[in-house]
């Protein structure tokens, strides 16, 4: 999994805390998270392309969530950034060696591939249970008040 | 996930089909699966180190399963080869930027990290449900009889 996934989820949680209609420019999102702006920009574009974020044009422009935080899951962010391919790469090695058969005989994935597909589904189902709104609630309850206030001041100065 | 995981599971399923007390040398396992012997050797050693495979010394030596196939799960193979680290790498980026706090304040993983830990557990739990014995049963029922017979002849000639 790419680093971009962690960054992308953090970005969404931060944007979920913005007042409605406010947006944050890419540079500010990179500054807030202390990550390289050029790399983050690539992931922000992927999130916008997938309909998770929305770009707002103009002097007060930047990024904001494309829909309510309760309707964006962690899985949405993962798939926007890393795609929906399983971590298991099936090399179809069953087709090699002395038990190899003509290609037409392989009509379904082998049991090994199927076991990893089921595991991948379990992984995705679990990530589909966490929404950005849930994560924001967690931050608000876990982070000490003075730190939250510092963050809120920074947001107020930075949001457009 | 490394290619070695796919190879390792295939190796275990093949070894599960050997007569009791027979073993296959590393070179034969590489030949059977059509994979580079040097890379496979590394993974076979990892599987032996984790107690999934057993090495048999001597002229009739090689690798065999260290315990009954019904007691080896796909997860055992994954963890022997790729370890038990989650695919999600937490860079703790919450500790950067304007809301950063002193290190002592971070007493538990953030909600994002926790969501990925839960997903990782779901992935591993699913892989722990499939045993090498289950996979062998699948191969025996899916693969056409003539191919199985070809494989059995190869095994008979190659096993020690």
Short mmCIF file of C-alpha atoms in Angstrom, two decimals:
data_model
loop_
_atom_site.label_atom_id
_atom_site.label_comp_id
_atom_site.label_asym_id
_atom_site.label_seq_id
_atom_site.Cartn_x
_atom_site.Cartn_y
_atom_site.Cartn_z
CA UNK A 1 0.00 0.00 0.00
CA UNK A 2 1.31 3.45 -0.85
CA UNK A 3 2.04 6.17 1.72
CA UNK A 4 -0.55 8.16 -0.18
CA UNK A 5 -3.34 6.17 1.45
CA UNK A 6 -2.41 7.37 4.93
CA UNK A 7 -2.06 10.92 3.65
CA UNK A 8 -5.34 10.74 1.77
CA UNK A 9 -7.33 9.60 4.79
CA UNK A 10 -5.76 12.29 6.98
CA UNK A 11 -6.56 14.93 4.37
CA UNK A 12 -10.20 13.84 4.24
CA UNK A 13 -10.52 13.92 8.03
CA UNK A 14 -9.04 17.43 8.10
CA UNK A 15 -11.34 18.62 5.32
CA UNK A 16 -14.29 17.12 7.21
CA UNK A 17 -13.55 19.63 9.96
CA UNK A 18 -13.79 22.65 7.65
CA UNK A 19 -16.84 24.90 7.68
CA UNK A 20 -19.20 24.13 4.80
CA UNK A 21 -18.14 25.74 1.50
CA UNK A 22 -14.61 26.39 2.73
CA UNK A 23 -11.70 24.81 0.85
CA UNK A 24 -8.00 24.31 1.53
CA UNK A 25 -5.36 24.71 -1.17
CA UNK A 26 -3.05 21.75 -1.86
CA UNK A 27 -0.03 23.62 -0.46
CA UNK A 28 -1.77 24.14 2.89
CA UNK A 29 -2.79 20.46 3.05
CA UNK A 30 0.84 19.47 2.50
CA UNK A 31 2.02 21.96 5.11
CA UNK A 32 -0.51 20.76 7.67
CA UNK A 33 0.51 17.13 7.27
CA UNK A 34 4.23 17.78 6.81
CA UNK A 35 4.37 15.79 3.58
CA UNK A 36 5.99 16.63 0.21
CA UNK A 37 3.62 18.88 -1.76
CA UNK A 38 4.39 17.34 -5.15
CA UNK A 39 3.57 13.80 -4.02
CA UNK A 40 0.48 14.86 -2.13
CA UNK A 41 -0.77 16.78 -5.19
CA UNK A 42 -0.80 13.56 -7.18
CA UNK A 43 -2.94 11.84 -4.55
CA UNK A 44 -5.28 14.81 -4.21
CA UNK A 45 -5.88 14.65 -7.95
CA UNK A 46 -6.64 10.93 -7.67
CA UNK A 47 -9.13 11.63 -4.87
CA UNK A 48 -10.78 14.34 -6.95
CA UNK A 49 -10.84 12.03 -9.98
CA UNK A 50 -12.62 9.39 -7.91
CA UNK A 51 -15.22 11.88 -6.68
CA UNK A 52 -14.04 11.86 -3.06
CA UNK A 53 -12.72 15.44 -3.17
CA UNK A 54 -13.92 18.42 -5.15
CA UNK A 55 -11.78 21.25 -6.47
CA UNK A 56 -12.99 24.76 -5.95
CA UNK A 57 -11.64 27.25 -8.51
CA UNK A 58 -10.71 30.85 -7.91
CA UNK A 59 -8.94 32.98 -5.31
CA UNK A 60 -10.70 31.16 -2.45
CA UNK A 61 -10.19 27.83 -4.18
CA UNK A 62 -8.66 24.54 -3.12
CA UNK A 63 -9.96 21.14 -2.11
CA UNK A 64 -13.01 20.16 -0.11
CA UNK A 65 -14.95 16.93 0.37
CA UNK A 66 -17.18 16.13 -2.59
CA UNK A 67 -19.92 14.73 -0.33
CA UNK A 68 -20.75 14.53 3.38
CA UNK A 69 -18.03 12.87 5.48
CA UNK A 70 -20.48 10.20 6.64
CA UNK A 71 -20.78 9.10 3.00
CA UNK A 72 -17.05 8.69 2.41
CA UNK A 73 -15.50 5.46 3.66
CA UNK A 74 -11.86 4.64 4.23
CA UNK A 75 -12.26 2.13 1.40
CA UNK A 76 -13.27 4.94 -0.97
CA UNK A 77 -9.97 6.67 -0.21
CA UNK A 78 -7.94 3.46 -0.55
CA UNK A 79 -9.49 2.63 -3.91
CA UNK A 80 -9.12 6.19 -5.20
CA UNK A 81 -5.40 6.12 -4.46
CA UNK A 82 -4.31 2.50 -4.74
CA UNK A 83 -7.03 1.06 -6.98
CA UNK A 84 -9.01 -2.05 -6.24
CA UNK A 85 -6.38 -4.67 -7.02
CA UNK A 86 -5.72 -7.27 -4.38
CA UNK A 87 -2.34 -7.26 -2.63
CA UNK A 88 -2.01 -10.87 -3.74
CA UNK A 89 -0.57 -11.10 -7.22
CA UNK A 90 -1.52 -14.36 -8.85
CA UNK A 91 1.23 -15.41 -11.24
CA UNK A 92 -0.80 -18.43 -12.40
CA UNK A 93 2.20 -20.63 -11.72
CA UNK A 94 -0.11 -23.65 -11.88
CA UNK A 95 0.19 -23.25 -15.67
CA UNK A 96 3.89 -24.07 -15.57
CA UNK A 97 5.76 -27.29 -15.00
CA UNK A 98 4.75 -30.91 -15.56
CA UNK A 99 1.06 -30.49 -14.69
CA UNK A 100 0.53 -27.57 -17.12
CA UNK A 101 -2.59 -27.85 -19.26
CA UNK A 102 -3.74 -26.02 -22.40
CA UNK A 103 -4.94 -22.48 -21.51
CA UNK A 104 -8.61 -23.33 -22.27
CA UNK A 105 -8.65 -25.81 -19.38
CA UNK A 106 -8.21 -23.03 -16.81
CA UNK A 107 -11.79 -21.91 -16.50
CA UNK A 108 -11.72 -20.60 -12.92
CA UNK A 109 -9.20 -19.18 -10.45
CA UNK A 110 -7.42 -21.88 -8.47
CA UNK A 111 -8.27 -22.44 -4.81
CA UNK A 112 -5.22 -20.49 -3.67
CA UNK A 113 -6.24 -17.46 -5.67
CA UNK A 114 -9.80 -17.81 -4.34
CA UNK A 115 -8.61 -17.90 -0.73
CA UNK A 116 -6.76 -14.62 -1.27
CA UNK A 117 -9.76 -13.09 -3.05
CA UNK A 118 -11.94 -13.90 -0.02
CA UNK A 119 -9.36 -12.35 2.29
CA UNK A 120 -9.18 -9.26 0.11
CA UNK A 121 -12.98 -8.94 0.26
CA UNK A 122 -12.87 -9.23 4.05
CA UNK A 123 -10.23 -6.48 4.16
CA UNK A 124 -12.27 -4.17 1.92
CA UNK A 125 -15.53 -4.87 3.77
CA UNK A 126 -13.89 -3.88 7.03
CA UNK A 127 -12.53 -0.63 5.53
CA UNK A 128 -15.97 0.12 4.11
CA UNK A 129 -17.32 0.19 7.68
CA UNK A 130 -15.24 3.23 8.72
CA UNK A 131 -16.37 6.60 7.44
CA UNK A 132 -14.45 9.85 7.46
CA UNK A 133 -17.14 11.20 9.81
CA UNK A 134 -16.39 8.37 12.31
CA UNK A 135 -12.70 9.23 12.17
CA UNK A 136 -13.35 12.92 12.75
CA UNK A 137 -15.43 12.07 15.83
CA UNK A 138 -12.49 9.99 17.06
CA UNK A 139 -10.02 12.85 16.58
CA UNK A 140 -12.29 15.28 18.38
CA UNK A 141 -12.59 12.96 21.36
CA UNK A 142 -8.94 11.78 21.45
CA UNK A 143 -6.98 14.97 20.87
CA UNK A 144 -6.56 17.30 23.86
CA UNK A 145 -8.51 20.54 23.73
CA UNK A 146 -5.57 22.97 23.47
CA UNK A 147 -4.24 21.06 20.47
CA UNK A 148 -7.65 21.09 18.81
CA UNK A 149 -7.83 24.85 19.38
CA UNK A 150 -4.40 25.31 17.84
CA UNK A 151 -5.56 23.29 14.84
CA UNK A 152 -8.77 25.28 14.57
CA UNK A 153 -6.82 28.57 14.54
CA UNK A 154 -4.53 27.25 11.83
CA UNK A 155 -7.53 26.13 9.78
CA UNK A 156 -9.21 29.51 10.16
CA UNK A 157 -6.12 31.31 8.89
CA UNK A 158 -5.57 28.83 6.05
CA UNK A 159 -9.04 28.02 4.74
CA UNK A 160 -10.40 30.10 1.96
CA UNK B 1 2.87 -9.12 -0.93
CA UNK B 2 5.83 -10.98 -2.38
CA UNK B 3 5.59 -13.53 -5.21
CA UNK B 4 7.03 -15.94 -2.68
CA UNK B 5 3.65 -16.23 -0.97
CA UNK B 6 2.01 -17.70 -4.07
CA UNK B 7 4.98 -20.02 -4.57
CA UNK B 8 5.00 -21.06 -0.93
CA UNK B 9 1.33 -22.01 -0.88
CA UNK B 10 1.68 -23.99 -4.12
CA UNK B 11 4.72 -25.79 -2.70
CA UNK B 12 2.80 -26.76 0.43
CA UNK B 13 -0.16 -28.06 -1.58
CA UNK B 14 2.19 -30.15 -3.73
CA UNK B 15 4.01 -31.52 -0.69
CA UNK B 16 0.64 -32.36 0.86
CA UNK B 17 0.16 -34.78 -2.03
CA UNK B 18 3.37 -36.70 -1.32
CA UNK B 19 3.32 -40.10 0.34
CA UNK B 20 4.14 -39.91 4.04
CA UNK B 21 7.88 -39.73 4.73
CA UNK B 22 8.70 -38.76 1.15
CA UNK B 23 10.45 -35.44 0.50
CA UNK B 24 11.16 -33.30 -2.55
CA UNK B 25 14.46 -31.49 -3.06
CA UNK B 26 14.38 -27.72 -3.58
CA UNK B 27 15.48 -28.05 -7.21
CA UNK B 28 12.52 -30.31 -8.02
CA UNK B 29 10.10 -27.93 -6.32
CA UNK B 30 11.45 -25.09 -8.46
CA UNK B 31 11.23 -27.22 -11.61
CA UNK B 32 7.66 -28.27 -10.84
CA UNK B 33 6.49 -24.69 -10.38
CA UNK B 34 8.65 -23.17 -13.11
CA UNK B 35 10.13 -20.57 -10.75
CA UNK B 36 13.77 -19.47 -10.21
CA UNK B 37 15.46 -21.98 -7.89
CA UNK B 38 17.54 -19.38 -6.02
CA UNK B 39 14.52 -17.27 -5.09
CA UNK B 40 12.41 -20.26 -4.19
CA UNK B 41 15.22 -21.60 -1.95
CA UNK B 42 15.03 -18.45 0.15
CA UNK B 43 11.30 -18.91 0.70
CA UNK B 44 11.65 -22.63 1.44
CA UNK B 45 14.15 -21.75 4.14
CA UNK B 46 11.71 -19.22 5.59
CA UNK B 47 8.96 -21.86 5.62
CA UNK B 48 11.28 -24.33 7.34
CA UNK B 49 12.35 -21.65 9.83
CA UNK B 50 8.71 -21.02 10.69
CA UNK B 51 8.02 -24.72 11.23
CA UNK B 52 5.75 -25.12 8.20
CA UNK B 53 8.23 -27.28 6.27
CA UNK B 54 10.80 -29.74 7.52
CA UNK B 55 14.12 -30.54 5.89
CA UNK B 56 15.08 -34.16 5.52
CA UNK B 57 18.82 -34.74 5.34
CA UNK B 58 20.63 -37.35 3.28
CA UNK B 59 20.48 -38.88 -0.18
CA UNK B 60 16.67 -39.13 -0.05
CA UNK B 61 16.42 -35.68 1.50
CA UNK B 62 14.54 -32.56 0.63
CA UNK B 63 11.50 -30.74 1.96
CA UNK B 64 8.27 -32.10 3.35
CA UNK B 65 5.43 -30.64 5.44
CA UNK B 66 6.36 -30.32 9.10
CA UNK B 67 2.84 -31.25 10.23
CA UNK B 68 -0.41 -32.56 8.72
CA UNK B 69 -1.77 -30.40 5.89
CA UNK B 70 -5.00 -29.85 7.82
CA UNK B 71 -2.95 -28.09 10.49
CA UNK B 72 -1.23 -25.65 8.15
CA UNK B 73 -3.23 -22.59 7.12
CA UNK B 74 -2.63 -20.19 4.26
CA UNK B 75 -1.96 -17.58 6.94
CA UNK B 76 0.90 -19.72 8.32
CA UNK B 77 2.53 -19.62 4.89
CA UNK B 78 1.93 -15.88 4.44
CA UNK B 79 3.42 -15.07 7.84
CA UNK B 80 6.40 -17.39 7.32
CA UNK B 81 7.28 -15.60 4.09
CA UNK B 82 6.03 -12.04 4.45
CA UNK B 83 5.90 -11.67 8.22
CA UNK B 84 2.94 -10.37 10.17
CA UNK B 85 3.22 -6.70 9.37
CA UNK B 86 0.13 -4.98 8.03
CA UNK B 87 0.18 -3.73 4.45
CA UNK B 88 -0.71 -0.32 5.88
CA UNK B 89 2.35 1.59 6.89
CA UNK B 90 1.52 4.19 9.50
CA UNK B 91 3.89 7.13 9.12
CA UNK B 92 2.39 8.84 12.20
CA UNK B 93 1.93 11.99 10.15
CA UNK B 94 -0.43 13.25 12.85
CA UNK B 95 2.76 14.15 14.73
CA UNK B 96 3.74 16.72 12.12
CA UNK B 97 2.38 20.14 11.28
CA UNK B 98 0.54 22.70 13.40
CA UNK B 99 -1.35 20.18 15.55
CA UNK B 100 1.76 18.24 16.56
CA UNK B 101 2.01 17.43 20.28
CA UNK B 102 4.89 16.23 22.48
CA UNK B 103 5.58 12.51 21.84
CA UNK B 104 4.27 11.49 25.30
CA UNK B 105 0.78 12.66 24.35
CA UNK B 106 0.43 9.93 21.70
CA UNK B 107 -0.63 7.07 23.91
CA UNK B 108 -2.65 5.05 21.38
CA UNK B 109 -2.79 4.52 17.61
CA UNK B 110 -5.00 7.06 15.86
CA UNK B 111 -8.40 6.06 14.51
CA UNK B 112 -7.04 5.76 10.97
CA UNK B 113 -4.35 3.33 12.05
CA UNK B 114 -6.95 1.40 14.07
CA UNK B 115 -9.27 1.08 11.05
CA UNK B 116 -6.43 -0.45 9.05
CA UNK B 117 -5.49 -2.75 11.93
CA UNK B 118 -9.06 -4.07 12.03
CA UNK B 119 -8.99 -4.63 8.26
CA UNK B 120 -5.67 -6.42 8.56
CA UNK B 121 -7.12 -8.69 11.24
CA UNK B 122 -10.11 -9.48 9.01
CA UNK B 123 -7.69 -10.35 6.17
CA UNK B 124 -5.63 -12.64 8.38
CA UNK B 125 -8.68 -14.28 9.96
CA UNK B 126 -9.98 -15.16 6.52
CA UNK B 127 -6.62 -16.67 5.47
CA UNK B 128 -6.53 -18.65 8.70
CA UNK B 129 -9.73 -20.41 7.59
CA UNK B 130 -8.11 -22.08 4.55
CA UNK B 131 -5.84 -25.02 5.23
CA UNK B 132 -3.40 -26.67 2.86
CA UNK B 133 -5.56 -29.81 3.13
CA UNK B 134 -8.61 -27.83 1.88
CA UNK B 135 -6.59 -26.57 -1.06
CA UNK B 136 -5.37 -30.06 -1.96
CA UNK B 137 -8.96 -31.31 -1.96
CA UNK B 138 -9.79 -28.44 -4.31
CA UNK B 139 -6.97 -29.34 -6.71
CA UNK B 140 -7.97 -33.00 -6.73
CA UNK B 141 -11.55 -32.12 -7.61
CA UNK B 142 -10.79 -29.29 -10.10
CA UNK B 143 -7.91 -30.68 -12.13
CA UNK B 144 -8.78 -33.20 -14.89
CA UNK B 145 -7.80 -36.80 -14.21
CA UNK B 146 -5.15 -37.16 -16.97
CA UNK B 147 -3.35 -34.08 -15.67
CA UNK B 148 -3.44 -35.42 -12.11
CA UNK B 149 -1.98 -38.70 -13.36
CA UNK B 150 0.80 -36.84 -15.18
CA UNK B 151 1.55 -34.98 -11.97
CA UNK B 152 1.51 -38.16 -9.93
CA UNK B 153 4.03 -39.82 -12.30
CA UNK B 154 6.31 -36.78 -12.07
CA UNK B 155 6.06 -36.86 -8.27
CA UNK B 156 6.87 -40.57 -8.15
CA UNK B 157 9.99 -40.06 -10.24
CA UNK B 158 11.07 -36.96 -8.32
CA UNK B 159 10.26 -37.74 -4.70
CA UNK B 160 12.92 -39.31 -2.59
#
